[in-house]
Coordinates of C-alpha atoms and ligand atoms in Angstrom, one line a residue:
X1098 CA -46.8 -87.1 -44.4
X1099 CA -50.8 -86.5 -45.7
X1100 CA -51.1 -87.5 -49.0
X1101 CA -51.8 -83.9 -51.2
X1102 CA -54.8 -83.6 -52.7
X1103 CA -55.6 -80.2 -53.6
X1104 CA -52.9 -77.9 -55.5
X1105 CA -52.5 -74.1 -55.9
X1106 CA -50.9 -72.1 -58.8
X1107 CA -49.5 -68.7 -58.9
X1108 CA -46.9 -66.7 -60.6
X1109 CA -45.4 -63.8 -58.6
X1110 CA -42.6 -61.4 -59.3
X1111 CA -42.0 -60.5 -62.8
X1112 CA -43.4 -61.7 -65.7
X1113 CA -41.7 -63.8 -67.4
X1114 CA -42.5 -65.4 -71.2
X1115 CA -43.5 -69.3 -70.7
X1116 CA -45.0 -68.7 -67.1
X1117 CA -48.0 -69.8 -68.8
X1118 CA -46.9 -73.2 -70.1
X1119 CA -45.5 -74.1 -66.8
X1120 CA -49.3 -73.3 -65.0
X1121 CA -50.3 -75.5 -67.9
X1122 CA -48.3 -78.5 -67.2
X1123 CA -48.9 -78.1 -63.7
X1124 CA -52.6 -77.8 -64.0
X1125 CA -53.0 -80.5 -66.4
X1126 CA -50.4 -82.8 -64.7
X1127 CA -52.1 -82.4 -61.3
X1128 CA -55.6 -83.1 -62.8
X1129 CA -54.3 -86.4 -64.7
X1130 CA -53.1 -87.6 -61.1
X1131 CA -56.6 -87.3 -59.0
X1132 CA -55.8 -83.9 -58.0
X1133 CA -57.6 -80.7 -57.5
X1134 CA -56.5 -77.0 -59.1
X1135 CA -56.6 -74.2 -57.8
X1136 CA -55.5 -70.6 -59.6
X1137 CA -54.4 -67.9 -57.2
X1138 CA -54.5 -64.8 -59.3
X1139 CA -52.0 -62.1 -59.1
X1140 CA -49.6 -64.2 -56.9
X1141 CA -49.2 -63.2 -52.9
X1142 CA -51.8 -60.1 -53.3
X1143 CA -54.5 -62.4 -54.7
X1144 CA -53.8 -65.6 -51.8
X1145 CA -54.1 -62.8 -49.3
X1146 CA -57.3 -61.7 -51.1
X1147 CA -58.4 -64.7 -51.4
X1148 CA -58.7 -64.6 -55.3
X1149 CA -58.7 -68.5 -56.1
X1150 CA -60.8 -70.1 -58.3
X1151 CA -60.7 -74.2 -59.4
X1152 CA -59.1 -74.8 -62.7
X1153 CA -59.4 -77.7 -64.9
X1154 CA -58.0 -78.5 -68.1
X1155 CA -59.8 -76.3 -70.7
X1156 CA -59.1 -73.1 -68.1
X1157 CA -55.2 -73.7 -69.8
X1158 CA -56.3 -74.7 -73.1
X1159 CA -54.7 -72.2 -75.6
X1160 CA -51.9 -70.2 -73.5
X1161 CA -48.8 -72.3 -74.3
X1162 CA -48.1 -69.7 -77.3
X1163 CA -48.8 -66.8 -75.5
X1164 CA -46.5 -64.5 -73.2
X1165 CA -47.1 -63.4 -70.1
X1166 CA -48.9 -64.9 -67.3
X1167 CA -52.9 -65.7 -67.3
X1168 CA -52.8 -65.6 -63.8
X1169 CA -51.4 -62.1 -63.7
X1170 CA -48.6 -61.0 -61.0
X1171 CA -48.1 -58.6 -58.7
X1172 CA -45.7 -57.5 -56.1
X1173 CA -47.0 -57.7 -52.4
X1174 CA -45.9 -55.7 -49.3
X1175 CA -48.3 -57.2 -47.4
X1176 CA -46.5 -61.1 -47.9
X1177 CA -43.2 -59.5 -46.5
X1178 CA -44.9 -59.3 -42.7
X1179 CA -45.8 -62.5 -40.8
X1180 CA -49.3 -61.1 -40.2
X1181 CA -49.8 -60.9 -44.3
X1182 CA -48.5 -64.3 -44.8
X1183 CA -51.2 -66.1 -41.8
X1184 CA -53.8 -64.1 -43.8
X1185 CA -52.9 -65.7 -47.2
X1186 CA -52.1 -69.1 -45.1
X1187 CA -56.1 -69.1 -44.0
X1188 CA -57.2 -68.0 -47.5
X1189 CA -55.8 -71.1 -48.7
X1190 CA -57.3 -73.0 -45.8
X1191 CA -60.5 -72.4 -46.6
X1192 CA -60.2 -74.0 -49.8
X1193 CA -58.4 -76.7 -48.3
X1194 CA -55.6 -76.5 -50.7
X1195 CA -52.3 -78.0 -48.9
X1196 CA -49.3 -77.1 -51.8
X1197 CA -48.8 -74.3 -53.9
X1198 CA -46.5 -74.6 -56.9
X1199 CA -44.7 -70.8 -57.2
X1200 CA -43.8 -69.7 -60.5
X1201 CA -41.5 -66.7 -60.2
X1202 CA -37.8 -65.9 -58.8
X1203 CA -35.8 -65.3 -55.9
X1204 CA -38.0 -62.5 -54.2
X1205 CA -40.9 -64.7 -54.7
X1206 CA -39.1 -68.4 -53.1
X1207 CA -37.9 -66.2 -50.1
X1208 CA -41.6 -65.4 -49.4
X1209 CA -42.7 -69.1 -50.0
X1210 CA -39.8 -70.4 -47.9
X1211 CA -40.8 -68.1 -45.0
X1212 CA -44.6 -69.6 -45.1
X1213 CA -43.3 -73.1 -45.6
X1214 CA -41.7 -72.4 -41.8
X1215 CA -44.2 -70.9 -40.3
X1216 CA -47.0 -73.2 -41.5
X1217 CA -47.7 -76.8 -42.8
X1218 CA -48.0 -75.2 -46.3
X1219 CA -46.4 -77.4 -48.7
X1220 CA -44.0 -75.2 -51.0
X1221 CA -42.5 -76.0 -54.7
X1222 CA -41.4 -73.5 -56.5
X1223 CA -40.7 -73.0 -61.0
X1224 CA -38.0 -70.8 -61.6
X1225 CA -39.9 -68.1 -63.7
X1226 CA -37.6 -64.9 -64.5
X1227 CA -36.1 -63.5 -67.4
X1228 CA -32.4 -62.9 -65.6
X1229 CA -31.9 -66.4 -65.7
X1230 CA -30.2 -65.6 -62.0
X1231 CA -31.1 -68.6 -59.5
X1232 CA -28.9 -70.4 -58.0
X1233 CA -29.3 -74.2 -58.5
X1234 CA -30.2 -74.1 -62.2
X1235 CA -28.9 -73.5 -65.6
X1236 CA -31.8 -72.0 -67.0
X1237 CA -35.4 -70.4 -66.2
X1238 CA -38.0 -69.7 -67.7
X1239 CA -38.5 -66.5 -69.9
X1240 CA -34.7 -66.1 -70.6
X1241 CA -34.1 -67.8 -74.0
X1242 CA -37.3 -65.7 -75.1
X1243 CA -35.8 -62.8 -73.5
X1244 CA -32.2 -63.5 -75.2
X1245 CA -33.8 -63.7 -78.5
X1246 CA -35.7 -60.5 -78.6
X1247 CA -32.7 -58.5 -77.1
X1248 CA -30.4 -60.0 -80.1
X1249 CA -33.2 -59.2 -82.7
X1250 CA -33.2 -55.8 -81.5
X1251 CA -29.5 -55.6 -81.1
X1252 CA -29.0 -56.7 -84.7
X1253 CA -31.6 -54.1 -86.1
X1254 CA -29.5 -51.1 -83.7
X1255 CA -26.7 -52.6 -85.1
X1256 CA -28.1 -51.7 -88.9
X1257 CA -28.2 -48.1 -88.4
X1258 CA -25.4 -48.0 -85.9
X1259 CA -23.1 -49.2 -88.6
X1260 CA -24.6 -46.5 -91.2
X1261 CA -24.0 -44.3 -89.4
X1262 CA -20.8 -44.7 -87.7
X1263 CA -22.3 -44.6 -84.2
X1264 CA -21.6 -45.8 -80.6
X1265 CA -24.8 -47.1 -79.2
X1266 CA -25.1 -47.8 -75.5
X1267 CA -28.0 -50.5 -75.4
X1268 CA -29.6 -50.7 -72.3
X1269 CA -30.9 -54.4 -71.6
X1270 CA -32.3 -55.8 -68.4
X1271 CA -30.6 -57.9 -65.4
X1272 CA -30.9 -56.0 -61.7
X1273 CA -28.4 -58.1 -60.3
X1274 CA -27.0 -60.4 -63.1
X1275 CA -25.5 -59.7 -66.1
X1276 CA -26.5 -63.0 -68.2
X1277 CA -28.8 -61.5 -71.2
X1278 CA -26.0 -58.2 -71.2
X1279 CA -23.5 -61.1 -72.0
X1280 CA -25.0 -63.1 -73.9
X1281 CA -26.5 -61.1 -76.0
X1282 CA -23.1 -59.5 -76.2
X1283 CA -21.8 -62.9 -77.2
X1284 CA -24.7 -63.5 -80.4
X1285 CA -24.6 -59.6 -81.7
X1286 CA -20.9 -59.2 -81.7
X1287 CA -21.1 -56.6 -79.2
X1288 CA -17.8 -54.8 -78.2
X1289 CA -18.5 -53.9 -74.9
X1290 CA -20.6 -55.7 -72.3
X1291 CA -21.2 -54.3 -68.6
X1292 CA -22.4 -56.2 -66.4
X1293 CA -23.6 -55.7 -62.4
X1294 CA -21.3 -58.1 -61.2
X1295 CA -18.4 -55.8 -62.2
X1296 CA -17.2 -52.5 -60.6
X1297 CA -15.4 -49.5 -62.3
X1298 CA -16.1 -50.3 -65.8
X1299 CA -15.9 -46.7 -66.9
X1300 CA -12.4 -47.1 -67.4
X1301 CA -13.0 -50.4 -69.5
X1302 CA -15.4 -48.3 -71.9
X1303 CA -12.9 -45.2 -71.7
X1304 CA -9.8 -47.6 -72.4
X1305 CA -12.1 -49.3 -75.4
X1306 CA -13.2 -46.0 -77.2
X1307 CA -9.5 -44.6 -76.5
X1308 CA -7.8 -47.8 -78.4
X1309 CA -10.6 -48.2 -81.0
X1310 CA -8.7 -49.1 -83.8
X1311 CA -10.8 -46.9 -86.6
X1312 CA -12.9 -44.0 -85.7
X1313 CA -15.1 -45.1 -88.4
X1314 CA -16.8 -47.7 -87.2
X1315 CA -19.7 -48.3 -85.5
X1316 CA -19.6 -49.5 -81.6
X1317 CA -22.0 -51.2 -79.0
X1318 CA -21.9 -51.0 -75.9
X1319 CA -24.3 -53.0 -73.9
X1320 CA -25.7 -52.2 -70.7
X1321 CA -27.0 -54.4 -68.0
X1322 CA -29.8 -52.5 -66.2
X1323 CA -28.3 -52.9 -62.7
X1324 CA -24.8 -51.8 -63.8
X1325 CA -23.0 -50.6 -60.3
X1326 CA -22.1 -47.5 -62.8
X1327 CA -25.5 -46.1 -63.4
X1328 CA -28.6 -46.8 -66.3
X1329 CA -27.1 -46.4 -70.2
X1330 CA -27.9 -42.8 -70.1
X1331 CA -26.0 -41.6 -67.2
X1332 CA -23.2 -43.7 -68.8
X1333 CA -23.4 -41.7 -72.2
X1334 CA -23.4 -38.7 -70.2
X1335 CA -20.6 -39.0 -68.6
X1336 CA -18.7 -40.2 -71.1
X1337 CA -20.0 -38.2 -74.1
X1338 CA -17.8 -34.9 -72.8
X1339 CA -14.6 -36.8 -73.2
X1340 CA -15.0 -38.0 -76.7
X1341 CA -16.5 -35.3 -79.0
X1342 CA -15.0 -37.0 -81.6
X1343 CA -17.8 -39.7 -81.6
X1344 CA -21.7 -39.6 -82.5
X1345 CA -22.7 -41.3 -79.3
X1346 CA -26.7 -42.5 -78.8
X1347 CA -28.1 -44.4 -76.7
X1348 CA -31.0 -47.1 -76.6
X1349 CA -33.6 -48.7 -73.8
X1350 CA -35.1 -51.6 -74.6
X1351 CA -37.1 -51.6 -72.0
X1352 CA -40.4 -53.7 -71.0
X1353 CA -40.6 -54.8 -74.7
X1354 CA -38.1 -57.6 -73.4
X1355 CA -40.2 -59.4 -70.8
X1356 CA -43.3 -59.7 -73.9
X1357 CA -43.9 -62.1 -77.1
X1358 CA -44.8 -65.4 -77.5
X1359 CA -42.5 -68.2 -75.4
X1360 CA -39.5 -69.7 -77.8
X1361 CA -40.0 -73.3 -78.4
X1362 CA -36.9 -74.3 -75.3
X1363 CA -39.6 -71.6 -73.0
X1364 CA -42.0 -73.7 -73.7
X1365 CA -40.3 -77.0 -73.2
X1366 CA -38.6 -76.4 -70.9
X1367 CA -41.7 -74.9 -68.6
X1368 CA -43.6 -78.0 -69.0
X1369 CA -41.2 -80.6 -67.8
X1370 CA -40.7 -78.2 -64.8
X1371 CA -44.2 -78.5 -64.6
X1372 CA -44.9 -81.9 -64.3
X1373 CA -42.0 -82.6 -62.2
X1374 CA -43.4 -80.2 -59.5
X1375 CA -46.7 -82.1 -59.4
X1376 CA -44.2 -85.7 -59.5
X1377 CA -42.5 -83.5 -56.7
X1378 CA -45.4 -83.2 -54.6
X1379 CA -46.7 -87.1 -55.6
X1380 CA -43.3 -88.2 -54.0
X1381 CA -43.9 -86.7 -50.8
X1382 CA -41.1 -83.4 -51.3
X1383 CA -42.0 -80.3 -50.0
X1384 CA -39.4 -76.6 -49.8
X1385 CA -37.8 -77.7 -53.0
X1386 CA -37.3 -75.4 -56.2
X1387 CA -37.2 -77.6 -59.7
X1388 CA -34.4 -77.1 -61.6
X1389 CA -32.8 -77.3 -64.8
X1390 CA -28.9 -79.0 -64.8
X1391 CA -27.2 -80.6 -67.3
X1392 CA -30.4 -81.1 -69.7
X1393 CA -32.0 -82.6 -66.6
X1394 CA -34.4 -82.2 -64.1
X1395 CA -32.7 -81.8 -60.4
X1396 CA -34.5 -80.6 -57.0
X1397 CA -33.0 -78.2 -54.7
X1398 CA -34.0 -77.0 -51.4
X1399 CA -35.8 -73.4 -51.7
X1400 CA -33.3 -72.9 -48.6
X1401 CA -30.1 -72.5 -50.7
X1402 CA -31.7 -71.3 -54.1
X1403 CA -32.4 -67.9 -51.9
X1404 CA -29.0 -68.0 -50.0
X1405 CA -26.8 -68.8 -52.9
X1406 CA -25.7 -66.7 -55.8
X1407 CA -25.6 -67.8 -58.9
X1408 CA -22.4 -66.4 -61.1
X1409 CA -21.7 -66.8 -65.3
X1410 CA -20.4 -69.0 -66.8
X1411 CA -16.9 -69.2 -67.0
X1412 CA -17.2 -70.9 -70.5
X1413 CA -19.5 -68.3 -71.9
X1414 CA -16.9 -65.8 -70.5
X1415 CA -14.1 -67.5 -72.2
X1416 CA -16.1 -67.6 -75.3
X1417 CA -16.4 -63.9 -75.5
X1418 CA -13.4 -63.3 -74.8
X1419 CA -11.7 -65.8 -77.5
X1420 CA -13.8 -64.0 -80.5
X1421 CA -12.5 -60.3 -79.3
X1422 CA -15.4 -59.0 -77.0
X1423 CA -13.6 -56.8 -74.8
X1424 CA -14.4 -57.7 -71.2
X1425 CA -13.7 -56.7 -68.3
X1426 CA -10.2 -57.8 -66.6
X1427 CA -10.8 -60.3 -63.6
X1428 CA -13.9 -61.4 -64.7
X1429 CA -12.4 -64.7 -65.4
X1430 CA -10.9 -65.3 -62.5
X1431 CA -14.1 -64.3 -60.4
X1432 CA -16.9 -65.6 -61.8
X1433 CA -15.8 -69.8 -62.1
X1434 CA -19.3 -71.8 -60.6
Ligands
LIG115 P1 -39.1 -62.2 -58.0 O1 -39.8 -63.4 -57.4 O2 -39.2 -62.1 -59.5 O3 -37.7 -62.1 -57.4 P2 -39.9 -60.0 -56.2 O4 -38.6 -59.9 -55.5 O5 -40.6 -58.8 -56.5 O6 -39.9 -60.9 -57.5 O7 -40.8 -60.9 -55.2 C1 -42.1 -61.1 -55.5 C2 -43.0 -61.1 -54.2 O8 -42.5 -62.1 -53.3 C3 -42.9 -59.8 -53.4 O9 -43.8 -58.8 -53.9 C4 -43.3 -60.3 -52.1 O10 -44.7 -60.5 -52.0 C5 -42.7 -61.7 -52.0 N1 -41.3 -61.6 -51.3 C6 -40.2 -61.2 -51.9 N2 -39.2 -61.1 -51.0 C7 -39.8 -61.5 -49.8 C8 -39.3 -61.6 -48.5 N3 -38.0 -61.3 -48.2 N4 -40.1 -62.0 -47.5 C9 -41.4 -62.3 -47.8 N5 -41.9 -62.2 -49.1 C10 -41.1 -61.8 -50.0

């Protein structure tokens, strides 16, 4: 296999806090091993436009601490067609770059896996998304950052909720996975988590608000954005008719979740992805996504990370459970990796 010599960046998909530490390490990483650097901005769009530029190391001097990605992101239509994906494969041509690293998640390792097939691209790819929902590794990166500033906003709802007697419905993110909804609902104390990977949880928030044991006390109920029952406020809505008896409100925390500076594990955690990508591509590898098992570093194929799912925890579950979060029945049973 040719030896690779000149090495693309991008980060696609969402943003996600610590994107920018891992474009560091692999920038800086790739330089200190006799390669060249290449940033593609705003991920797929910007290969297919051609918007690359040569990086060396004071072009990532300064952006670990920030959130964010200084490469920007975007979502591409164009990347889904074969046609789009021979344009962005000539775009990198012409700068002779033969491996891109991809920072992002699922959507964005689909795209690369698809390229890596149809051409002799080189492929590695970060795992960059906040839902902490790839298959093949623990952890990735933006979640602990994520997890902290749901609980710190939790804990502040949490404050009036409890002044006020009041049953919040928090909405927090996860499309397809409900890791920060339970996890969050683990470190707040929450009494009610629902999550995507869970049908007919109506009754479960119906059966909680019917058994609560005080009416005067204050509730919350968290949300996870791709709940198969619909977004916090159609939830509210539909159950605020059957129990007048309680000051129900609801709460979105929105975009303010995927912003701030990357925790310290973000951080960490990004870099040694970083610099085993570029070790990655040193060792000849190619279609692999780095990952994060066990406190280690592990490689797996870009093949399976976008055909698997990945489910909780069964621990974390357990844990919840065990302190007198009120889960949903089956859970257990269902969701053992
Ligand atoms: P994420 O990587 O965070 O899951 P998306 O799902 O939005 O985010 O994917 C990011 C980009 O990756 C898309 O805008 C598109 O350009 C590319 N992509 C996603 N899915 C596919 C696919 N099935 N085929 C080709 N490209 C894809």
């Amino acid at each position: 296999m040719r030896k690779i010599k000149r090495v693309g960046v991008l980060t696609s998909g969402g943003d996600a806090p610590g994107m920018n530490a891992a474009i560091r390490a692999v920038t800086r990483a790739g330089i200190n091993n006799g390669m060249e650097v290449f940033g593609i901005r705003m991920g797929y769009q910007g290969m297919i436009e051609g918007e690359i530029f040569r990086m060396d190391s004071q072009h990532v001097s300064g952006i670990i601490q920030t959130g964010g990605t200084f490469l920007q992101t975007a979502r591409c239509k164009e990347f889904y067609t074969p046609e789009g994906r021979q344009i962005a494969y000539e775009q990198l041509k012409k700068h002779n770059i033969d491996a891109v690293v991809v920072i992002g998640g699922d959507g964005s390792f689909t795209g690369a896996n698809l390229m890596a097939h149809e051409t002799d691209m080189v492929f590695i790819g970060i795992p960059g998304t906040i839902d902490n929902d790839l298959y093949g590794t623990d952890y990735t990166i933006g979640y602990d950052t994520a997890l902290n500033t749901v609980v710190q906003a939790v804990d502040k709802i949490r404050d009036t909720a409890s002044s006020h007697n009041r049953i919040f419905f928090v909405e927090v993110m996860g499309r397809e996975a409900g890791f920060i909804a339970i996890n969050s609902c683990i470190a707040c104390g929450a009494e009610v988590a629902i999550i995507p990977e869970e049908h007919n949880q109506l009754e479960k928030v119906r059966k909680f608000l019917n058994e609560r044991a005080s009416k005067n006390k204050s509730s919350i109920i968290l949300v996870a954005e791709g709940s198969k029952e619909g977004s916090a406020m159609e939830i509210a809505d539909m159950i605020k008719p059957e129990f007048p008896q309680f000051d129900i409100r609801v709460s979105i925390l929105g975009h303010m979740q995927r912003g701030g500076s990357p925790s310290a594990k973000d951080r960490i955690t990004a870099s040694l992805m970083g610099v085993a990508a570029i070790e990655a591509l040193l060792d000849n590898q190619k279609s692999l996504m780095i990952g994060w098992m066990n406190e280690k570093i592990v490689h797996v194929p870009l093949s399976k990370t976008v055909k698997m799912h990945k489910t909780i925890p069964h621990d974390y579950v357990e844990l919840a459970e065990s302190i007198g979060t009120f889960l949903p029945k089956g859970i257990k049973k269902n969701h053992i990796n």
